[in-house]
mmCIF file of C-alpha atoms in Angstrom:
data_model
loop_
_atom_site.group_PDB
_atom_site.id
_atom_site.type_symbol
_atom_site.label_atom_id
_atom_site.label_comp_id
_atom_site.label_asym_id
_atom_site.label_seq_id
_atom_site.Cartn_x
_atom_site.Cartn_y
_atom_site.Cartn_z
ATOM 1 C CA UNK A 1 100.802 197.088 145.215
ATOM 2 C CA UNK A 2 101.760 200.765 145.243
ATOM 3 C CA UNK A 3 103.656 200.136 141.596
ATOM 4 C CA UNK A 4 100.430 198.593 140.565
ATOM 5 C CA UNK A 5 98.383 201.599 141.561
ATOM 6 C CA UNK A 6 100.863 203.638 139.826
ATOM 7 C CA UNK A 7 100.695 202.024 136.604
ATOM 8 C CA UNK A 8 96.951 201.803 136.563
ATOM 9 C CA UNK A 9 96.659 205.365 137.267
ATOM 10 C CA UNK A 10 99.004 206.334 133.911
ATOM 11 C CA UNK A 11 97.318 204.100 132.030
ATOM 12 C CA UNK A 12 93.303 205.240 132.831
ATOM 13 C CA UNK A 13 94.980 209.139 132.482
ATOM 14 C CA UNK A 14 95.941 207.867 128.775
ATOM 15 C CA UNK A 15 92.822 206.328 127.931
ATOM 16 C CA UNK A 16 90.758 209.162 129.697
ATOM 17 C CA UNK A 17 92.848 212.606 128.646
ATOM 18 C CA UNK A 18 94.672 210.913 125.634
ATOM 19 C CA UNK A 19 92.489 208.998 123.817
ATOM 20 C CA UNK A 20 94.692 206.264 123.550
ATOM 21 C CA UNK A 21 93.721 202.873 122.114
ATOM 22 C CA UNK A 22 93.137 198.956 123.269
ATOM 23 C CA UNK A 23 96.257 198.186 121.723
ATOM 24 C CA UNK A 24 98.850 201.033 123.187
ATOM 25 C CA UNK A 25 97.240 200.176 126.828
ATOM 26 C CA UNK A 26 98.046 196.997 126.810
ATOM 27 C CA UNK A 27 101.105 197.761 125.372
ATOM 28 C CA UNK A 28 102.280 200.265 127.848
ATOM 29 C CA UNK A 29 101.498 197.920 130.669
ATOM 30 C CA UNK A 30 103.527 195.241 129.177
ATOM 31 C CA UNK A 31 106.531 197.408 128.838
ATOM 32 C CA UNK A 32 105.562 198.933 132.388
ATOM 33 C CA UNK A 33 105.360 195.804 134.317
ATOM 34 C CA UNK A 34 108.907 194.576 132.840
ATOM 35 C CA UNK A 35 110.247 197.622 134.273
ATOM 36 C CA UNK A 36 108.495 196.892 137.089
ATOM 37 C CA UNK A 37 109.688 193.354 137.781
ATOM 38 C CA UNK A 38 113.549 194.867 137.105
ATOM 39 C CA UNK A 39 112.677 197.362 139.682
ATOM 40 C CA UNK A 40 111.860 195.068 141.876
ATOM 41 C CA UNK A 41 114.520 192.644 141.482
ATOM 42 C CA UNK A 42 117.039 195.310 142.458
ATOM 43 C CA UNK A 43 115.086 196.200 146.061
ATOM 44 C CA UNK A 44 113.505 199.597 144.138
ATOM 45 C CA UNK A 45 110.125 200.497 143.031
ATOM 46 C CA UNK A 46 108.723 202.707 140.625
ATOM 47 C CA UNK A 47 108.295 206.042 142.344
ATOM 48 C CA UNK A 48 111.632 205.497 143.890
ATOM 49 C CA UNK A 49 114.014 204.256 140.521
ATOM 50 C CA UNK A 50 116.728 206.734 139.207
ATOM 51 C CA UNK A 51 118.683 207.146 135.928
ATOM 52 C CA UNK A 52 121.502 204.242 136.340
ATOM 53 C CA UNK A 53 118.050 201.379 137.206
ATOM 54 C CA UNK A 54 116.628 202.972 133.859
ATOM 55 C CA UNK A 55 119.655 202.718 131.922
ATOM 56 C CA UNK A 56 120.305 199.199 133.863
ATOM 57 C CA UNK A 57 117.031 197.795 132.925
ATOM 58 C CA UNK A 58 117.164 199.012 128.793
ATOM 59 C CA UNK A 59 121.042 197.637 128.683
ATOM 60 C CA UNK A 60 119.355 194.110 129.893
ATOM 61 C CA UNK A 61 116.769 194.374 127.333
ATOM 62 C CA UNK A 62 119.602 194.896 125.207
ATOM 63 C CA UNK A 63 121.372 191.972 126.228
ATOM 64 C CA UNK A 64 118.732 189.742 125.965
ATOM 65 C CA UNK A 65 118.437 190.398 122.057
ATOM 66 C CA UNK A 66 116.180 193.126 122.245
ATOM 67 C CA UNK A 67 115.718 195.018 118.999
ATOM 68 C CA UNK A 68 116.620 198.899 119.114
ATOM 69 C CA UNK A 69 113.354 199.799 118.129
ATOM 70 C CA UNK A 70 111.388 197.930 120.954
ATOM 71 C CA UNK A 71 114.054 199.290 123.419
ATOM 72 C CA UNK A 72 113.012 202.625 122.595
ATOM 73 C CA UNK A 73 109.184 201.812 122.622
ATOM 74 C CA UNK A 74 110.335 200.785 126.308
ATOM 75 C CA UNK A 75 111.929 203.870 126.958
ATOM 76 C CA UNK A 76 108.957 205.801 125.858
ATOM 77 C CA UNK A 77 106.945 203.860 127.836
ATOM 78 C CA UNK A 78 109.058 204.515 130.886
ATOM 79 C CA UNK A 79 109.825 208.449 129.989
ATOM 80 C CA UNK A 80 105.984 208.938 129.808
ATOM 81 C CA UNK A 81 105.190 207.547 132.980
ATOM 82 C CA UNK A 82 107.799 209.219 134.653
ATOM 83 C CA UNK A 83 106.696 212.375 133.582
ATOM 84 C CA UNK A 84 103.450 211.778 134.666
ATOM 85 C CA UNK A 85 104.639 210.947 138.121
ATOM 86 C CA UNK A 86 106.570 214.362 137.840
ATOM 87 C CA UNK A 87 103.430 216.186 136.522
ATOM 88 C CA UNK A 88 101.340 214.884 139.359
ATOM 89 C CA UNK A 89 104.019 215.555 141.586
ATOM 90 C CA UNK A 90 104.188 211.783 142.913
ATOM 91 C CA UNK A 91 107.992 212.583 142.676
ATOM 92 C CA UNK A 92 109.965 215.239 142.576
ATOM 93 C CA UNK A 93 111.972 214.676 139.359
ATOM 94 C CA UNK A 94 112.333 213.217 136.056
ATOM 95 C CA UNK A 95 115.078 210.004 135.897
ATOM 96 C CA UNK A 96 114.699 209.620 132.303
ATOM 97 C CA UNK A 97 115.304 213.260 131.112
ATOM 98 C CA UNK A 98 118.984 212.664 131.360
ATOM 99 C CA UNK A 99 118.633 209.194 129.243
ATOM 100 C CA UNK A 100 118.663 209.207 124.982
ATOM 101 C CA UNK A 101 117.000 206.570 122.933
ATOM 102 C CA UNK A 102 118.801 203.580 121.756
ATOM 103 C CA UNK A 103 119.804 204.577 117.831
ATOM 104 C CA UNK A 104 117.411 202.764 115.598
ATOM 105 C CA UNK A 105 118.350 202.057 111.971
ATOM 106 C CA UNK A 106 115.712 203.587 109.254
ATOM 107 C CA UNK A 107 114.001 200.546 108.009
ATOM 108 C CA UNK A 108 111.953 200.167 104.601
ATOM 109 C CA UNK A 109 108.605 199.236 105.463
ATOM 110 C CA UNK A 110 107.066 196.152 103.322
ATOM 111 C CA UNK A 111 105.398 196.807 100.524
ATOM 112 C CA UNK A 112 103.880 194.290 97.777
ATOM 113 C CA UNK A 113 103.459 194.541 94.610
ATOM 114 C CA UNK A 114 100.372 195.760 92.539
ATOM 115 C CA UNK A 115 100.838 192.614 90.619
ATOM 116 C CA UNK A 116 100.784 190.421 94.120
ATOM 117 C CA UNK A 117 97.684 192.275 95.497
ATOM 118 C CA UNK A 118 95.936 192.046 92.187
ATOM 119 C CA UNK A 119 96.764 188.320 92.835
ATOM 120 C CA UNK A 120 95.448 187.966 96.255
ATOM 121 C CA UNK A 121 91.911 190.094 95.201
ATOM 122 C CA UNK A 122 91.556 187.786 92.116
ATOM 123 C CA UNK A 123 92.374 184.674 94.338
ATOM 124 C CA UNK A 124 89.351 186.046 96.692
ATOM 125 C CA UNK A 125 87.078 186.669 93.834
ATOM 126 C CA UNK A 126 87.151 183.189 92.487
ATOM 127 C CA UNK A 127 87.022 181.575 95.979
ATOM 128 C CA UNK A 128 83.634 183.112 96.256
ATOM 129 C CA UNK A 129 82.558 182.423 92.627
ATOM 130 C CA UNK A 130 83.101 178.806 93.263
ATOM 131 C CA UNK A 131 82.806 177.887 96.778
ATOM 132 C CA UNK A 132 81.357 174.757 96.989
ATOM 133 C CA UNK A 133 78.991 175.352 100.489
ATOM 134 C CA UNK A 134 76.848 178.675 101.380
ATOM 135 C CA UNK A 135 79.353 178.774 104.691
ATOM 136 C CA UNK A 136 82.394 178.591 102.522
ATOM 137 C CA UNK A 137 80.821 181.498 100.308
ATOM 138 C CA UNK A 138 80.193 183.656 103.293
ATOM 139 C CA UNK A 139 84.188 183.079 104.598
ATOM 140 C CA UNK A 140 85.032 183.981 101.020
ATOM 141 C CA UNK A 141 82.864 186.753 100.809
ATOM 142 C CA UNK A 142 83.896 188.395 103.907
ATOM 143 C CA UNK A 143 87.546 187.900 103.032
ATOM 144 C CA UNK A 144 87.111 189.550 100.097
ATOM 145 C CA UNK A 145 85.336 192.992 101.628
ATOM 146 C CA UNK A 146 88.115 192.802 103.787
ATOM 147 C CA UNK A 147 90.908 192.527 101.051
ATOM 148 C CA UNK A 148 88.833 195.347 98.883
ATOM 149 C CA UNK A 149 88.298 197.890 101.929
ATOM 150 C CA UNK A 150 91.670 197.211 103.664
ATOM 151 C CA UNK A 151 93.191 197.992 100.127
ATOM 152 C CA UNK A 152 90.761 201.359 98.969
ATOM 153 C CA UNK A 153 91.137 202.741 102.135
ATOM 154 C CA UNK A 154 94.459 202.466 103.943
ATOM 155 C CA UNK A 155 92.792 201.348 107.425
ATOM 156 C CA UNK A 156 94.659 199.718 110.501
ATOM 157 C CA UNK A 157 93.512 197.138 111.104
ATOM 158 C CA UNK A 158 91.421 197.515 114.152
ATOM 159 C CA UNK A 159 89.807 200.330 112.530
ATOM 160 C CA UNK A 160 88.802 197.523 109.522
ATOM 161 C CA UNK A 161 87.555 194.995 111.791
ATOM 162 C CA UNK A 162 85.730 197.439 113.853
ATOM 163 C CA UNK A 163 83.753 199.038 111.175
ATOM 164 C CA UNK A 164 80.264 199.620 111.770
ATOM 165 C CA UNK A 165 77.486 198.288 109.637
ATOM 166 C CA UNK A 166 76.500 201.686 108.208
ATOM 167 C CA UNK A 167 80.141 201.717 106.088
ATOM 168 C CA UNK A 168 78.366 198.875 103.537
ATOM 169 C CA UNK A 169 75.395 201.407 102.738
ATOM 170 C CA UNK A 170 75.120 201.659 99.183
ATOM 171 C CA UNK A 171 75.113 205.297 98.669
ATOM 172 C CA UNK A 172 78.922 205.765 101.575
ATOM 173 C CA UNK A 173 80.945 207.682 99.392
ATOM 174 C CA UNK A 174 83.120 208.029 101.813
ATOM 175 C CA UNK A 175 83.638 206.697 105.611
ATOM 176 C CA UNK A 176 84.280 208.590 109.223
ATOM 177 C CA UNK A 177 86.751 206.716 110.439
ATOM 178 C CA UNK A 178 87.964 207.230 113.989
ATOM 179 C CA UNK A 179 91.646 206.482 114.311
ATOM 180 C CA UNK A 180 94.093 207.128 117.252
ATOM 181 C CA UNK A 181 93.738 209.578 119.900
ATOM 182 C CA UNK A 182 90.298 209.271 118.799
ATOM 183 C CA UNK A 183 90.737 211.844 116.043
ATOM 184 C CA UNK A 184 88.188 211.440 112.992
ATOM 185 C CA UNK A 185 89.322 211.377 109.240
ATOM 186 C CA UNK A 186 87.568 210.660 106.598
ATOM 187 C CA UNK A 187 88.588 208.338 103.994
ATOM 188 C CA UNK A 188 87.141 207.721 100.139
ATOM 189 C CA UNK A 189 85.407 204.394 99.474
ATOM 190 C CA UNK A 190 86.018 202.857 96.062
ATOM 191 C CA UNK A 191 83.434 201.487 93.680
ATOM 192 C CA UNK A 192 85.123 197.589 93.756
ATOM 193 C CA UNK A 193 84.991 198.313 98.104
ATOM 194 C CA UNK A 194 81.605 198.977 97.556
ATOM 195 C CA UNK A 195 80.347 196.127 95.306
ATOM 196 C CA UNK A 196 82.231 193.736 97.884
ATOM 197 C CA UNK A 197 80.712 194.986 101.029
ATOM 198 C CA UNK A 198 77.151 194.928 99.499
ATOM 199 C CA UNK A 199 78.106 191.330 98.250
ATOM 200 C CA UNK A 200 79.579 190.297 101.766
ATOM 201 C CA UNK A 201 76.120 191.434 103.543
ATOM 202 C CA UNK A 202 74.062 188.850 101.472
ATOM 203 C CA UNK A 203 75.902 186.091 103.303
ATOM 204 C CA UNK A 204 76.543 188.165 106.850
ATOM 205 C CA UNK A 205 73.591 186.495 108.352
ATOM 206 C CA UNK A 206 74.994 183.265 108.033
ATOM 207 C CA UNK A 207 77.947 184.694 110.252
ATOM 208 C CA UNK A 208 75.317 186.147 112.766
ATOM 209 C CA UNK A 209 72.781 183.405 113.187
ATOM 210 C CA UNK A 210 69.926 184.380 114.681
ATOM 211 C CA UNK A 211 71.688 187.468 116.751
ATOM 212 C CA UNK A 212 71.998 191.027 116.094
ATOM 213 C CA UNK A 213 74.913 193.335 115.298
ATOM 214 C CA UNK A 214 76.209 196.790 114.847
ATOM 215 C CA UNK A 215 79.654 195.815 112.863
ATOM 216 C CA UNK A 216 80.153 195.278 109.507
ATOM 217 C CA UNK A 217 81.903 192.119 109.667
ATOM 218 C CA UNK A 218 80.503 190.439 113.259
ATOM 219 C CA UNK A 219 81.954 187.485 115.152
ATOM 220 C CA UNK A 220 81.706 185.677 118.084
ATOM 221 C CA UNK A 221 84.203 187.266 120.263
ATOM 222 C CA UNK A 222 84.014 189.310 123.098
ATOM 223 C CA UNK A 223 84.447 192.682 120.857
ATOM 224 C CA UNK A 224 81.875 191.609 119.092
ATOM 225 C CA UNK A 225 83.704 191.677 115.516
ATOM 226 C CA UNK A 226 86.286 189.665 113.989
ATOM 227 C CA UNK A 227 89.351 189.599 115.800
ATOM 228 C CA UNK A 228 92.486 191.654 114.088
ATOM 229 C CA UNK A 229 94.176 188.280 114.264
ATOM 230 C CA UNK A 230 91.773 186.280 112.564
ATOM 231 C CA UNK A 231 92.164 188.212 109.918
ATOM 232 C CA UNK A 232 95.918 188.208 109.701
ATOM 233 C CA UNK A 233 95.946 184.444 109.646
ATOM 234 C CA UNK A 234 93.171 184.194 106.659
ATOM 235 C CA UNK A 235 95.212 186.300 105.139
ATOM 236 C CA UNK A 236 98.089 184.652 105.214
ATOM 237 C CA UNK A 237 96.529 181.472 104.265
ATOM 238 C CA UNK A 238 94.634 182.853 101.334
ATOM 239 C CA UNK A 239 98.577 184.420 100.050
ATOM 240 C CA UNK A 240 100.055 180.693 100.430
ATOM 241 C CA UNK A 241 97.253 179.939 98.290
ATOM 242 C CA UNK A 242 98.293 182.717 95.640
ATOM 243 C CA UNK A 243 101.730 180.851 95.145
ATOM 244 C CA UNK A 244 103.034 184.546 97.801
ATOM 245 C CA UNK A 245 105.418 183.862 100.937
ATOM 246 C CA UNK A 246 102.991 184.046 103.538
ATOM 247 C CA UNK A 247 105.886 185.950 105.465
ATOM 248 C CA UNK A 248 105.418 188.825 103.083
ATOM 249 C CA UNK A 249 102.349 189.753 103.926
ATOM 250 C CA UNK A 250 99.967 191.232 106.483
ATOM 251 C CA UNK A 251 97.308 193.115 106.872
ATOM 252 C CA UNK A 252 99.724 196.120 108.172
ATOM 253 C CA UNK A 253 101.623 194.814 104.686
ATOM 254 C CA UNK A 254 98.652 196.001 102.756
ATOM 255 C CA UNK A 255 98.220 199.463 104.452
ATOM 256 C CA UNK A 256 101.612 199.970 103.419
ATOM 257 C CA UNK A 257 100.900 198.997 99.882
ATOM 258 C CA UNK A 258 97.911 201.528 99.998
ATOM 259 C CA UNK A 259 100.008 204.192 100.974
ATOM 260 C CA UNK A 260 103.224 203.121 98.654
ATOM 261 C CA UNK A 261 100.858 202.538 95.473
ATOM 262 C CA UNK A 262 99.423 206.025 95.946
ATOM 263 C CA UNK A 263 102.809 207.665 95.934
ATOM 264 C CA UNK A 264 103.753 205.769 92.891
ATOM 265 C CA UNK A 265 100.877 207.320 91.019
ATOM 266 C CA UNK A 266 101.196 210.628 91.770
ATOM 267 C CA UNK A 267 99.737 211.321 94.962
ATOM 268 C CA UNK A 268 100.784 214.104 97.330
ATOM 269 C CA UNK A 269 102.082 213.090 100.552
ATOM 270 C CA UNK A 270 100.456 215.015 102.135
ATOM 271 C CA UNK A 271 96.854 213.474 101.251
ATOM 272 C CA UNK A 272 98.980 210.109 102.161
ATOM 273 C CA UNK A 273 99.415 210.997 105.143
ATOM 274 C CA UNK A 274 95.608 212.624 105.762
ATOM 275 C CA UNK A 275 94.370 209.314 104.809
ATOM 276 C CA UNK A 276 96.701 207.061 106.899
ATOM 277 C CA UNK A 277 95.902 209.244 110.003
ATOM 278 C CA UNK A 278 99.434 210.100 110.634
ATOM 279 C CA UNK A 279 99.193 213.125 112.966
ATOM 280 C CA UNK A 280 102.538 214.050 111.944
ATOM 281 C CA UNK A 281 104.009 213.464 108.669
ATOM 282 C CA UNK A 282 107.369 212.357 109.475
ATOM 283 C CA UNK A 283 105.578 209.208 110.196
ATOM 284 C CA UNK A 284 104.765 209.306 106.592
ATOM 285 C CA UNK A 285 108.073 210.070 104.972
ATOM 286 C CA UNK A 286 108.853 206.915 105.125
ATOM 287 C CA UNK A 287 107.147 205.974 102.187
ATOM 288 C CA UNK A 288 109.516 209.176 100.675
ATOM 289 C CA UNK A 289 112.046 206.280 98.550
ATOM 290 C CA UNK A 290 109.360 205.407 96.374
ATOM 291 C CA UNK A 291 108.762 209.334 95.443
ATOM 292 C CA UNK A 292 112.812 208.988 95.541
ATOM 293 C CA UNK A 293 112.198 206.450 92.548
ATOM 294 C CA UNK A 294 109.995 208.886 91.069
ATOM 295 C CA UNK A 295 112.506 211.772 90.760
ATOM 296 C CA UNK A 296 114.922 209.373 89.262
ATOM 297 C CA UNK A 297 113.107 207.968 86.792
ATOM 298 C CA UNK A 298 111.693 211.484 86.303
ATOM 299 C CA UNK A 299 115.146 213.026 85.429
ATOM 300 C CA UNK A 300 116.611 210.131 83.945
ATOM 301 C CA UNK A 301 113.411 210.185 80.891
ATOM 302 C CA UNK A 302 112.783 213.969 81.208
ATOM 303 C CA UNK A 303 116.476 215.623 81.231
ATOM 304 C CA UNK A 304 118.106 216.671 78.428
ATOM 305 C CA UNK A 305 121.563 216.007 79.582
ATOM 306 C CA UNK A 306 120.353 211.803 80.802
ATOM 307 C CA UNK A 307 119.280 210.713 77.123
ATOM 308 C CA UNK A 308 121.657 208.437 75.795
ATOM 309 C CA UNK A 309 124.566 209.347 73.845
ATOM 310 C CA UNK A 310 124.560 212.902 75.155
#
């Protein structure tokens, strides 16, 4: 029960002092209350564990098939709660300060095509012109402000779903968006965003019935909008119906191509990384190989000494 406590108390300092969101909480107590069951499978607890039952519990994740990357999200997990335990002075030291991060491997993030998201937008578009029922034009419809905001704007995806109804007013240039850490950015709304919002709240009432709501795109859930993955799995369908893997994309695929398709057109990265609501913008540079593409292309067209025969 004391563990419990423990947890509880990181995790309401978090939401309370950090800001942090839905998701990371219940994240965090996943990755705490594995720890937790390894501590108490080896006769420890929590406030108790040192540096070998840390590095014990990571090598099991390990051998259990455990990805690098979600190691270290566990160890992060772990390291933060520790030093909170330190900082209250619930213990007297730090076990993890002594411990390093499994080595992760840089991976490319996904990104599709403008061709294939041209596909998936057109696909949208003539689901709605031709939906045969006024339900099936409302689904369509509100697919399609998803695709055209998720796309203009670069939004996780609980920020999309979570939209308020004021974002389809006709004369948002732009939208307040508040991200992680509940830190506010504000992000530029696009004339096609705008035409399919306006469109999608001629057949919202369908989706609300008779009730009231303050989101853009409402649902019956206990959040009162339409559940991140909902959306993820219309999505999916609607790309199987574009003749595109279904494996290929995602609505976290789509931020990426946002970010990516900027880049390719000249964007700074720094804007990129305003707009994605990356507080630091290492998190960005991972979009740097396509401005890597960029400077090759770039020299091999522009310098003297790459035109051929010379």
């Amino acid at each position: 029960m004391r563990d419990l406590h423990l947890v509880e108390s990181f995790l309401e300092m978090l939401s309370a002092e950090r800001g942090a969101a839905v998701n990371t909480l219940q994240s965090y107590r996943r990755d705490l209350s594995a720890y937790a069951a390894h501590c108490k499978a080896a006769r420890s607890n929590l406030s108790d564990a040192d540096t070998a039952l840390i590095r014990a519990h990571l090598e099991s994740l390990a051998a259990d098939g455990m990805a690098a990357s979600s190691q270290a999200r566990h160890l992060s997990a772990i390291r933060q709660f520790h030093r909170f335990l330190f900082s209250e002075g619930l213990r007297g030291d730090d076990p993890t300060a002594r411990l390093s991060s499994p080595k992760t491997s840089r991976t490319l993030p996904k990104v599709m095509s403008i061709a294939q998201v041209d596909a998936l937008i057109n696909l949208a578009e003539d689901e709605l012109a031709h939906a045969p029922s006024a339900r099936a034009a409302a689904s369509a419809s509100r697919m399609l402000a998803l695709l055209e905001m998720l796309y203009a704007t670069g939004l996780r995806v609980s920020e999309l779903v979570s939209l308020p109804l004021t974002a389809a007013r006709s004369d948002q240039r732009f939208l307040t968006v508040r991200g992680k850490g509940n830190k506010d950015r504000i992000v530029p709304l696009s004339t096609r965003a705008k035409a399919a919002t306006t469109a999608w709240i001629e057949h919202r009432g369908l989706a609300l019935g008779e009730r009231q709501s303050p989101f853009l795109f409402p649902a019956n859930t206990p959040d009162g909008f339409v559940a991140r993955q909902v959306f993820a799995r219309d999505l999916k369908a609607l790309a199987a119906r574009a003749g595109i893997a279904p494996a290929l994309v995602s609505p976290h695929v789509l931020r990426h191509a946002f970010a990516s398709h900027l880049l390719q057109n000249g964007a700074d990265l720094r804007i990129v990384q305003q707009l994605l609501g990356h507080s630091d913008i290492s998190t960005t540079q991972i979009y740097t190989h396509v401005l890597d593409e960029r400077l090759r292309e770039l020299v091999e067209e522009k310098h003297p000494l790459a035109r051929s025969g010379e």
